[in-house]
Coordinates of C-alpha atoms and ligand atoms in Angstrom, one line a residue:
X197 CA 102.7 90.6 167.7
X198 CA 105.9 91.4 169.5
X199 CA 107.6 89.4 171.5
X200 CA 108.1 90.7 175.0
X201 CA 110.3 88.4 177.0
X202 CA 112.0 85.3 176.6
X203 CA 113.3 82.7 179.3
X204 CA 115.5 80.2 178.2
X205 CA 117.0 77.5 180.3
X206 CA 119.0 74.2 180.0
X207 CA 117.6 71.2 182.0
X208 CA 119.4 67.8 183.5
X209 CA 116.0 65.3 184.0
X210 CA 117.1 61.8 184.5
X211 CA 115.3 59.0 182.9
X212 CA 114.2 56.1 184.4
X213 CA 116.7 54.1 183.2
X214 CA 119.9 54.7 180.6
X215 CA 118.8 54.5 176.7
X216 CA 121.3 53.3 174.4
X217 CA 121.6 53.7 170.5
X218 CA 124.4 52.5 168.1
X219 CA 126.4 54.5 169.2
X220 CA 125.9 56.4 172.3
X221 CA 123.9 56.5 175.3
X222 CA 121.4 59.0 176.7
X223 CA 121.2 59.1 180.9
X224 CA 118.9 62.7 181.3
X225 CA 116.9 64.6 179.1
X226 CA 119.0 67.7 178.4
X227 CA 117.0 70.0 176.6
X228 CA 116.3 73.5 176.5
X229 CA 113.3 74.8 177.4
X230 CA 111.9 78.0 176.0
X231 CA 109.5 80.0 177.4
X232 CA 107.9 83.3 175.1
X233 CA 105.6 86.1 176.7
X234 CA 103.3 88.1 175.0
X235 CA 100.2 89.9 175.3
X236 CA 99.4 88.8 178.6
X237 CA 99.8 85.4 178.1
X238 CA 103.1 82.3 177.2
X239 CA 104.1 79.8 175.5
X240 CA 106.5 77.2 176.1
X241 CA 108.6 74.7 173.7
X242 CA 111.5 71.9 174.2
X243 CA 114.2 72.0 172.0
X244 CA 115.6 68.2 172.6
X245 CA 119.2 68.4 172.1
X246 CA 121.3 65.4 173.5
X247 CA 124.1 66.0 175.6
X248 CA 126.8 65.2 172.9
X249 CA 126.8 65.6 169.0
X250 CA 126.0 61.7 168.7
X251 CA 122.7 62.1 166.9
X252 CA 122.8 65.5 164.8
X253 CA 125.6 68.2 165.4
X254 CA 123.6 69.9 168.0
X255 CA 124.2 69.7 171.8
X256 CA 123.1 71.5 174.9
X257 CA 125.9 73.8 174.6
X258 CA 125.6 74.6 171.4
X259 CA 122.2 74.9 171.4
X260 CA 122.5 77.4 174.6
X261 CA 124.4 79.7 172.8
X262 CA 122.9 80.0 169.5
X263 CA 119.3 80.5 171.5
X264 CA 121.2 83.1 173.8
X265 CA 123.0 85.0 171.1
X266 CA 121.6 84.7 167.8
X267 CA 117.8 83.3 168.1
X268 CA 116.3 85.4 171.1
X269 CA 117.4 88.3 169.7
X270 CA 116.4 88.1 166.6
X271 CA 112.9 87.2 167.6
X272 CA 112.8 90.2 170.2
X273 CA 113.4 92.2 166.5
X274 CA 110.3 90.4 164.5
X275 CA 107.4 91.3 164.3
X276 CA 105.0 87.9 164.2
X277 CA 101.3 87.6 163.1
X278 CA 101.4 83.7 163.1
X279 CA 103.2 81.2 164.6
X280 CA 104.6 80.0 160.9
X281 CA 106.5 83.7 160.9
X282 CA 109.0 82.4 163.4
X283 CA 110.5 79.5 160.9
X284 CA 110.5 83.0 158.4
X285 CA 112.5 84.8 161.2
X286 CA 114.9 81.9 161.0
X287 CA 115.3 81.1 157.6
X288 CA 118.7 83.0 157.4
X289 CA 120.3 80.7 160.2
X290 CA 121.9 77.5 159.1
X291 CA 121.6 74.3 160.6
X292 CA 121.0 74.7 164.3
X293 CA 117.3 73.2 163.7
X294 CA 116.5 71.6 167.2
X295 CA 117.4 75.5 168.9
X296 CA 115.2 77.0 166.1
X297 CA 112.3 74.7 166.6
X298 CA 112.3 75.2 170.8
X299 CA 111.6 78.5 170.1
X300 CA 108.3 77.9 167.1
X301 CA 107.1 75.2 169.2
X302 CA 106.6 77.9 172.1
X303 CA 105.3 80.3 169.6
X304 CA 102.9 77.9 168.7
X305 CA 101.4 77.6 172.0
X306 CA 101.5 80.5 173.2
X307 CA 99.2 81.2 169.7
X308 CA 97.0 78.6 170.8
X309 CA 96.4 79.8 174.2
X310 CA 95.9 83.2 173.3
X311 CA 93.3 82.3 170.2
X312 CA 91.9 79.4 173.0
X313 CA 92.6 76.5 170.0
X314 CA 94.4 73.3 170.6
X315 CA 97.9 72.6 169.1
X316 CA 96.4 69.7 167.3
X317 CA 93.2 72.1 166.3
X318 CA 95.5 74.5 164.6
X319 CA 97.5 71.9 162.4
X320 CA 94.4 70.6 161.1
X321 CA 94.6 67.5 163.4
X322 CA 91.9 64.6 162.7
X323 CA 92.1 62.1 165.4
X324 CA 91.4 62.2 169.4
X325 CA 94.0 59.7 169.8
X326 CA 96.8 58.7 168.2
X327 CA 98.6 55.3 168.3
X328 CA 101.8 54.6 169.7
X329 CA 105.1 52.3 170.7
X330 CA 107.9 51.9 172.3
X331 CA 111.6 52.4 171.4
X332 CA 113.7 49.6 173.3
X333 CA 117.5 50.3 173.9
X334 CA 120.3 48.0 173.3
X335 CA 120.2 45.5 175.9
X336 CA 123.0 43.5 177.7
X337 CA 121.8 40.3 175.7
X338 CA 118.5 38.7 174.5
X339 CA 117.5 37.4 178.0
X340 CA 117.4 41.2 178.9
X341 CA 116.1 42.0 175.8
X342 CA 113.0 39.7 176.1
X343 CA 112.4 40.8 179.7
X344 CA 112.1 44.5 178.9
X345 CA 110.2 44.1 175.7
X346 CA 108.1 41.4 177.7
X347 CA 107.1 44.7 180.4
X348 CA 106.2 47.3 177.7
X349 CA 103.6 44.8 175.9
X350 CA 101.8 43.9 179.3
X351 CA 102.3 47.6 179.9
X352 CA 100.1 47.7 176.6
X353 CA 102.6 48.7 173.9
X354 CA 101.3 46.9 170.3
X355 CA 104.5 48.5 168.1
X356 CA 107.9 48.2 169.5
X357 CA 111.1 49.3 167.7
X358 CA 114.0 47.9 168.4
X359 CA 117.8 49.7 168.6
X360 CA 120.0 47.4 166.5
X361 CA 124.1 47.7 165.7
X362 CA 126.2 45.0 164.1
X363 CA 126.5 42.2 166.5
X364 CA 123.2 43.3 167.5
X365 CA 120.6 42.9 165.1
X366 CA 119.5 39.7 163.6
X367 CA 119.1 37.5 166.6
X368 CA 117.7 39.8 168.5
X369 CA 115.1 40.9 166.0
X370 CA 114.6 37.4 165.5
X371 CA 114.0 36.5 169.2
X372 CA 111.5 39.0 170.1
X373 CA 109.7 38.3 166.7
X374 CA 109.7 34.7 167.8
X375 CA 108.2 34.9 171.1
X376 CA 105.4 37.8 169.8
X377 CA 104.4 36.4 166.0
X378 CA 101.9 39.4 166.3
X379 CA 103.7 42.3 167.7
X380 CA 103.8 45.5 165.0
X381 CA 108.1 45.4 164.6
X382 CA 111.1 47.9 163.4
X383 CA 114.0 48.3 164.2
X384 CA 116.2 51.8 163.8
X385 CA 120.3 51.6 162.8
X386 CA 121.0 55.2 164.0
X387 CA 123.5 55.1 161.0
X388 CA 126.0 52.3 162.0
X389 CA 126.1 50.4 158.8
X390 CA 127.8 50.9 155.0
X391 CA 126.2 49.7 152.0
X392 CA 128.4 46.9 151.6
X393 CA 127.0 45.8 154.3
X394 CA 123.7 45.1 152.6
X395 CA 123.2 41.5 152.5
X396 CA 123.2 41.2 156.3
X397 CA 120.9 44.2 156.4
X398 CA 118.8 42.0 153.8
X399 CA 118.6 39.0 156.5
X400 CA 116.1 41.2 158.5
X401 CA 113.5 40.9 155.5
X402 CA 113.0 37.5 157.5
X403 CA 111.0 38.7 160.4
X404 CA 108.0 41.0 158.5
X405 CA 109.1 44.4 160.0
X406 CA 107.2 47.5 159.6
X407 CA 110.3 49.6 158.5
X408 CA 114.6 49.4 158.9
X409 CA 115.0 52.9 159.9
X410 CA 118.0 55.4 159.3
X411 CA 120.2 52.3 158.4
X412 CA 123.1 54.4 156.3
X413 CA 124.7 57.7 157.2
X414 CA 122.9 60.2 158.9
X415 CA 123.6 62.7 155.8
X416 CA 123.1 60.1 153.4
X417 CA 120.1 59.3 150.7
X418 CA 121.7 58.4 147.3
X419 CA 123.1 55.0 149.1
X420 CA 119.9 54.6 151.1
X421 CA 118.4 54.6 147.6
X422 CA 120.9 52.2 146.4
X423 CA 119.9 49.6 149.3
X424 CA 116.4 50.2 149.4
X425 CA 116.5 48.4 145.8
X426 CA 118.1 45.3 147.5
X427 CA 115.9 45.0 150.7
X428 CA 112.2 44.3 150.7
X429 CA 111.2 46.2 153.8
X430 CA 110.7 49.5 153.3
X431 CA 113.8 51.7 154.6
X432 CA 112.7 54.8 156.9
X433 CA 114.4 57.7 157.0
X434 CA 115.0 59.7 160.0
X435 CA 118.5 61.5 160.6
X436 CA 119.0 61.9 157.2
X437 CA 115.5 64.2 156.6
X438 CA 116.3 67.7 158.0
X439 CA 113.8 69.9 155.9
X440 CA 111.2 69.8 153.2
X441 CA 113.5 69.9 150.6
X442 CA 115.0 67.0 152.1
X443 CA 111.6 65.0 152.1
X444 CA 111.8 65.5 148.8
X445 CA 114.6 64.4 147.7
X446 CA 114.5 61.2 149.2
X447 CA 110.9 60.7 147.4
X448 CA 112.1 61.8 143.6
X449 CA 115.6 58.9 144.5
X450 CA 113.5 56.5 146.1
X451 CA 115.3 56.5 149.1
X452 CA 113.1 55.3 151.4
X453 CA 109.2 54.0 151.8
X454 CA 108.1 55.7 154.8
X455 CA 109.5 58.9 156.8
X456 CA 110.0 59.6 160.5
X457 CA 108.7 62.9 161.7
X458 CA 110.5 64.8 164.2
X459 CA 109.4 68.1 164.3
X460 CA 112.7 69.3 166.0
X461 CA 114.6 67.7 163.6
X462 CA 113.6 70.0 160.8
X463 CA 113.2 73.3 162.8
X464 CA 109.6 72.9 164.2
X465 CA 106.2 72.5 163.2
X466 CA 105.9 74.6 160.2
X467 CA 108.4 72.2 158.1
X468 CA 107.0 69.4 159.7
X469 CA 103.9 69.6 158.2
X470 CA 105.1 70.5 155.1
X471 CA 107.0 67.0 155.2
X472 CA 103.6 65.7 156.4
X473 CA 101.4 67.3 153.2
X474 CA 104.5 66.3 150.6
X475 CA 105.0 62.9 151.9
X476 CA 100.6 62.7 151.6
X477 CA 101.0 63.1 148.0
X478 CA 103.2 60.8 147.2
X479 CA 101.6 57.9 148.9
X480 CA 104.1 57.6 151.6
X481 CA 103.5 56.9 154.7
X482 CA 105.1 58.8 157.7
X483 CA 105.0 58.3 161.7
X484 CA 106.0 60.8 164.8
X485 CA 109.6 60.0 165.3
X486 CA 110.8 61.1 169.4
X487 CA 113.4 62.5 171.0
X488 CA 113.1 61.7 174.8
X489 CA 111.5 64.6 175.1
X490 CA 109.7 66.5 178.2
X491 CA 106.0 66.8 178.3
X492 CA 106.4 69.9 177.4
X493 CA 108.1 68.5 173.7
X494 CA 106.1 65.7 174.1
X495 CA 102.8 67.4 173.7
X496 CA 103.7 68.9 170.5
X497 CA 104.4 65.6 169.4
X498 CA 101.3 64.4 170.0
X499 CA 99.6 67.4 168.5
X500 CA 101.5 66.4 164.8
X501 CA 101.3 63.1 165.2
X502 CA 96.9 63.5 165.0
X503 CA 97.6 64.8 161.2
X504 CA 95.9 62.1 158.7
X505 CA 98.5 60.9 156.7
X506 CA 100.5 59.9 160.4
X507 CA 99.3 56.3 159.5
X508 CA 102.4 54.6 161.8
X509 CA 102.3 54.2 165.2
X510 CA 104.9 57.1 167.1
X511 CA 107.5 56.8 168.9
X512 CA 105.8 59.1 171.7
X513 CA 105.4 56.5 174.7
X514 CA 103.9 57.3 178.2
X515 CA 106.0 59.7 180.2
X516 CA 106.3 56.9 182.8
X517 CA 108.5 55.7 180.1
X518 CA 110.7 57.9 180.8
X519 CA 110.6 59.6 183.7
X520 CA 110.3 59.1 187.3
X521 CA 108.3 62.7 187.3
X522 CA 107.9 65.1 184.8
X523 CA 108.6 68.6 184.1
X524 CA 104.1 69.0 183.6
X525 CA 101.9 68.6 185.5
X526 CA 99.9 66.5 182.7
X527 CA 101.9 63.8 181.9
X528 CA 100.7 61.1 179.0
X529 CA 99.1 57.5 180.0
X530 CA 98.9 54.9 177.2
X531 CA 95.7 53.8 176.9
X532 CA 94.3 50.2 177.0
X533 CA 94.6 50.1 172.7
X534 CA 98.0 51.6 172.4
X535 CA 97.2 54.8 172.0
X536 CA 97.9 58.7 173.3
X537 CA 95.3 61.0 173.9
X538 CA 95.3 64.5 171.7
X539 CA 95.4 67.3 174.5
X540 CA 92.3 69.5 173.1
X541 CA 92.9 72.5 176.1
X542 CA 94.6 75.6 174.1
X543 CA 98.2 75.6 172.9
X544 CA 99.8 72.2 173.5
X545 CA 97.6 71.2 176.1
X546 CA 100.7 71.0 178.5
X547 CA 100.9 72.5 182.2
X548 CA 103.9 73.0 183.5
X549 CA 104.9 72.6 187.1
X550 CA 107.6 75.7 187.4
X551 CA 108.4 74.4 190.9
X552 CA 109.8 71.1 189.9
X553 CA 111.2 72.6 186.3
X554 CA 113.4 75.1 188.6
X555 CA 114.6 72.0 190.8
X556 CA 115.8 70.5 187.3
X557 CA 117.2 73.9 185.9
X558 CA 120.9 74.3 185.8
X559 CA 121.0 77.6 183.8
X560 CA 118.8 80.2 183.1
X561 CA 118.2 83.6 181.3
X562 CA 116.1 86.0 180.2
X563 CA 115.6 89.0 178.1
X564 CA 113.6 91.3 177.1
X565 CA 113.1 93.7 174.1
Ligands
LIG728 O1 116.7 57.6 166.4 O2 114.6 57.7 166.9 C1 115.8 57.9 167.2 C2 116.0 58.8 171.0 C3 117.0 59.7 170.9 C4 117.6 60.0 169.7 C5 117.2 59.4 168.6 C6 116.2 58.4 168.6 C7 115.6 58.1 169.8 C8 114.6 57.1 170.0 C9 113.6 57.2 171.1 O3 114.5 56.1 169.2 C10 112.3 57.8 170.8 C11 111.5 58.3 172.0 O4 110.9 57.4 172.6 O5 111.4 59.5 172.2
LIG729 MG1 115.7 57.0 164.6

């Protein structure tokens, strides 16, 4: 298959309300969206770059000009049979994985809709629904803290993660695991702390957490190895796992017991389930990680996330969640037992309503071969 056109455009979609990390804060989602056309018929991926370099080293505008000048064209030049050919097409480009993966997630769909298979179908999915949480922001202080928490478990949320920093980490983790004994409870660093910071990291074996995410640097594994041998909950990586190869170093240095997913983290779907198969055979257990994504981003997502070794809840919440009205017209409700449904129409499942996607648009292009 060729590849006939290509849209690419970067969005501004506020969220509901600001989400803050260790070290930065996220107000909109600004993504690009990608849009491939073939045969007769599209596909359409999210590539969910933050505004600023806070989380990897991609942004929007780095992102917008690698898709512009390096990754469109190149994939105007392939020739594709599969959607696995486009991570093939990109294998010379370094880095850059979020803008890589915006452009396989479309290719993936627009596979699906053309062979009429679900995403989840294709990537040898085994569950109609998969289980999910909530990520909660730094909050002003615990009383805040408590309140919001308080509104995603009546909204039906059984995992919630908490953002933690120095100065915010052990009360907080200890008053929400106070006032819910039962609640399913992690928390994720972002990379704030050193290893010589390890015996306060070591004071949160206390509360009976699912995982301490990403705690070290976000290119780090030999010193998340180091204090993974000093805490008893298992460490997850996140930042830190950027391919396959990555996945498996952390396994052979026994960096971490569990690994977050993010498919755009490690350019797209192909190396995720890679991660996923790897991570299967050596008994550890790995969960859909998020990036405020779309519906459109969103929906792949969901898709991974019904692979069988995906044994952790995801961090792939209601788009309520996030966003006063999304870019599809399909958006995700949590069900009654904390779970998402798997779309099963073809491709990702997700409809997108162009009308409301313009009004959110602030750039746009397109080309053709
Ligand atoms: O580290 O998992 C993270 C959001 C943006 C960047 C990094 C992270 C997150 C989240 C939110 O924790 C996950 C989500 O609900 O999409
Ligand atoms: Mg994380």
């Amino acid at each position: 298959m060729k590849i006939e056109r290509i849209e690419i455009r970067r969005i501004e979609l506020p969220f509901v309300a600001p989400f803050e990390t260790s070290g930065w804060r996220e107000l909109a989602n600004h993504s690009l969206i990608v849009r491939l056309q073939a045969e007769g018929a599209e596909g359409w991926g999210e590539a969910p770059v933050g505004a600023g370099p806070w989380y990897n080293e991609e942004t929007q505008a780095t992102a917008w000009v690698m898709a512009r000048q390096i990754l469109a064209p190149m994939l105007l030049e392939a020739s594709i049979a599969r959607p696995e050919d486009v991570d093939t097409v990109f294998t010379r480009v370094r880095g850059n994985r979020m803008a890589r993966a915006g452009f396989e997630f479309a290719a993936w769909d627009l596979f699906g809709r053309l062979e009429g298979r679900s995403l989840s179908a294709m990537l040898g999915g085994t569950r109609a629904q998969v289980d999910v949480g909530v990520s909660v922001g730094v909050q002003p202080d615990i009383e805040a803290l408590l309140r919001v928490v308080s509104a995603y478990v009546e909204a039906g949320y059984r995992r919630v993660k908490l953002k933690i920093k120095p100065g915010w980490d052990i009360e907080p983790t200890r008053a929400v695991r106070e006032t819910w004994p039962n609640l399913r409870l992690q928390v994720d660093a972002n990379s704030i702390y050193s290893l010589d910071q390890a015996d306060q990291l070591a004071q949160l074996d206390a509360f009976d957490l699912l995982l301490i995410e990403q705690p070290l640097a976000h290119d780090d594994i030999v010193d998340h190895a180091k204090l993974q041998r000093r805490l008893r909950t298992p460490i997850c990586l996140d930042e830190s796992i950027v391919s396959p190869e990555h996945a498996r170093w952390a396994i052979e240095l026994q960096a971490c017991g569990v690994i977050n997913i993010k498919p755009s983290r490690v350019g797209g779907l192909t190396a995720a389930r890679q991660i996923h198969a790897m991570c299967a055979e050596a008994g550890i257990p790995v969960w859909c990680g998020g990036m405020l994504e779309t519906g459109i981003g969103r929906a792949a997502n969901v898709a991974l996330a019904s692979l069988p070794n995906f044994s952790l809840p995801g961090d792939i919440s209601a788009s309520e969640r996030y966003f006063q009205r999304d870019v599809v017209r399909s958006p995700f409700v949590l069900n009654s037992d904390s779970t998402l449904s798997v779309p099963t129409a073809p491709g990702t499942g997700a409809e997108v309503d162009e009308a409301f996607l313009d009004s959110v648009t602030l750039e746009k292009v397109d080309l053709t071969r």
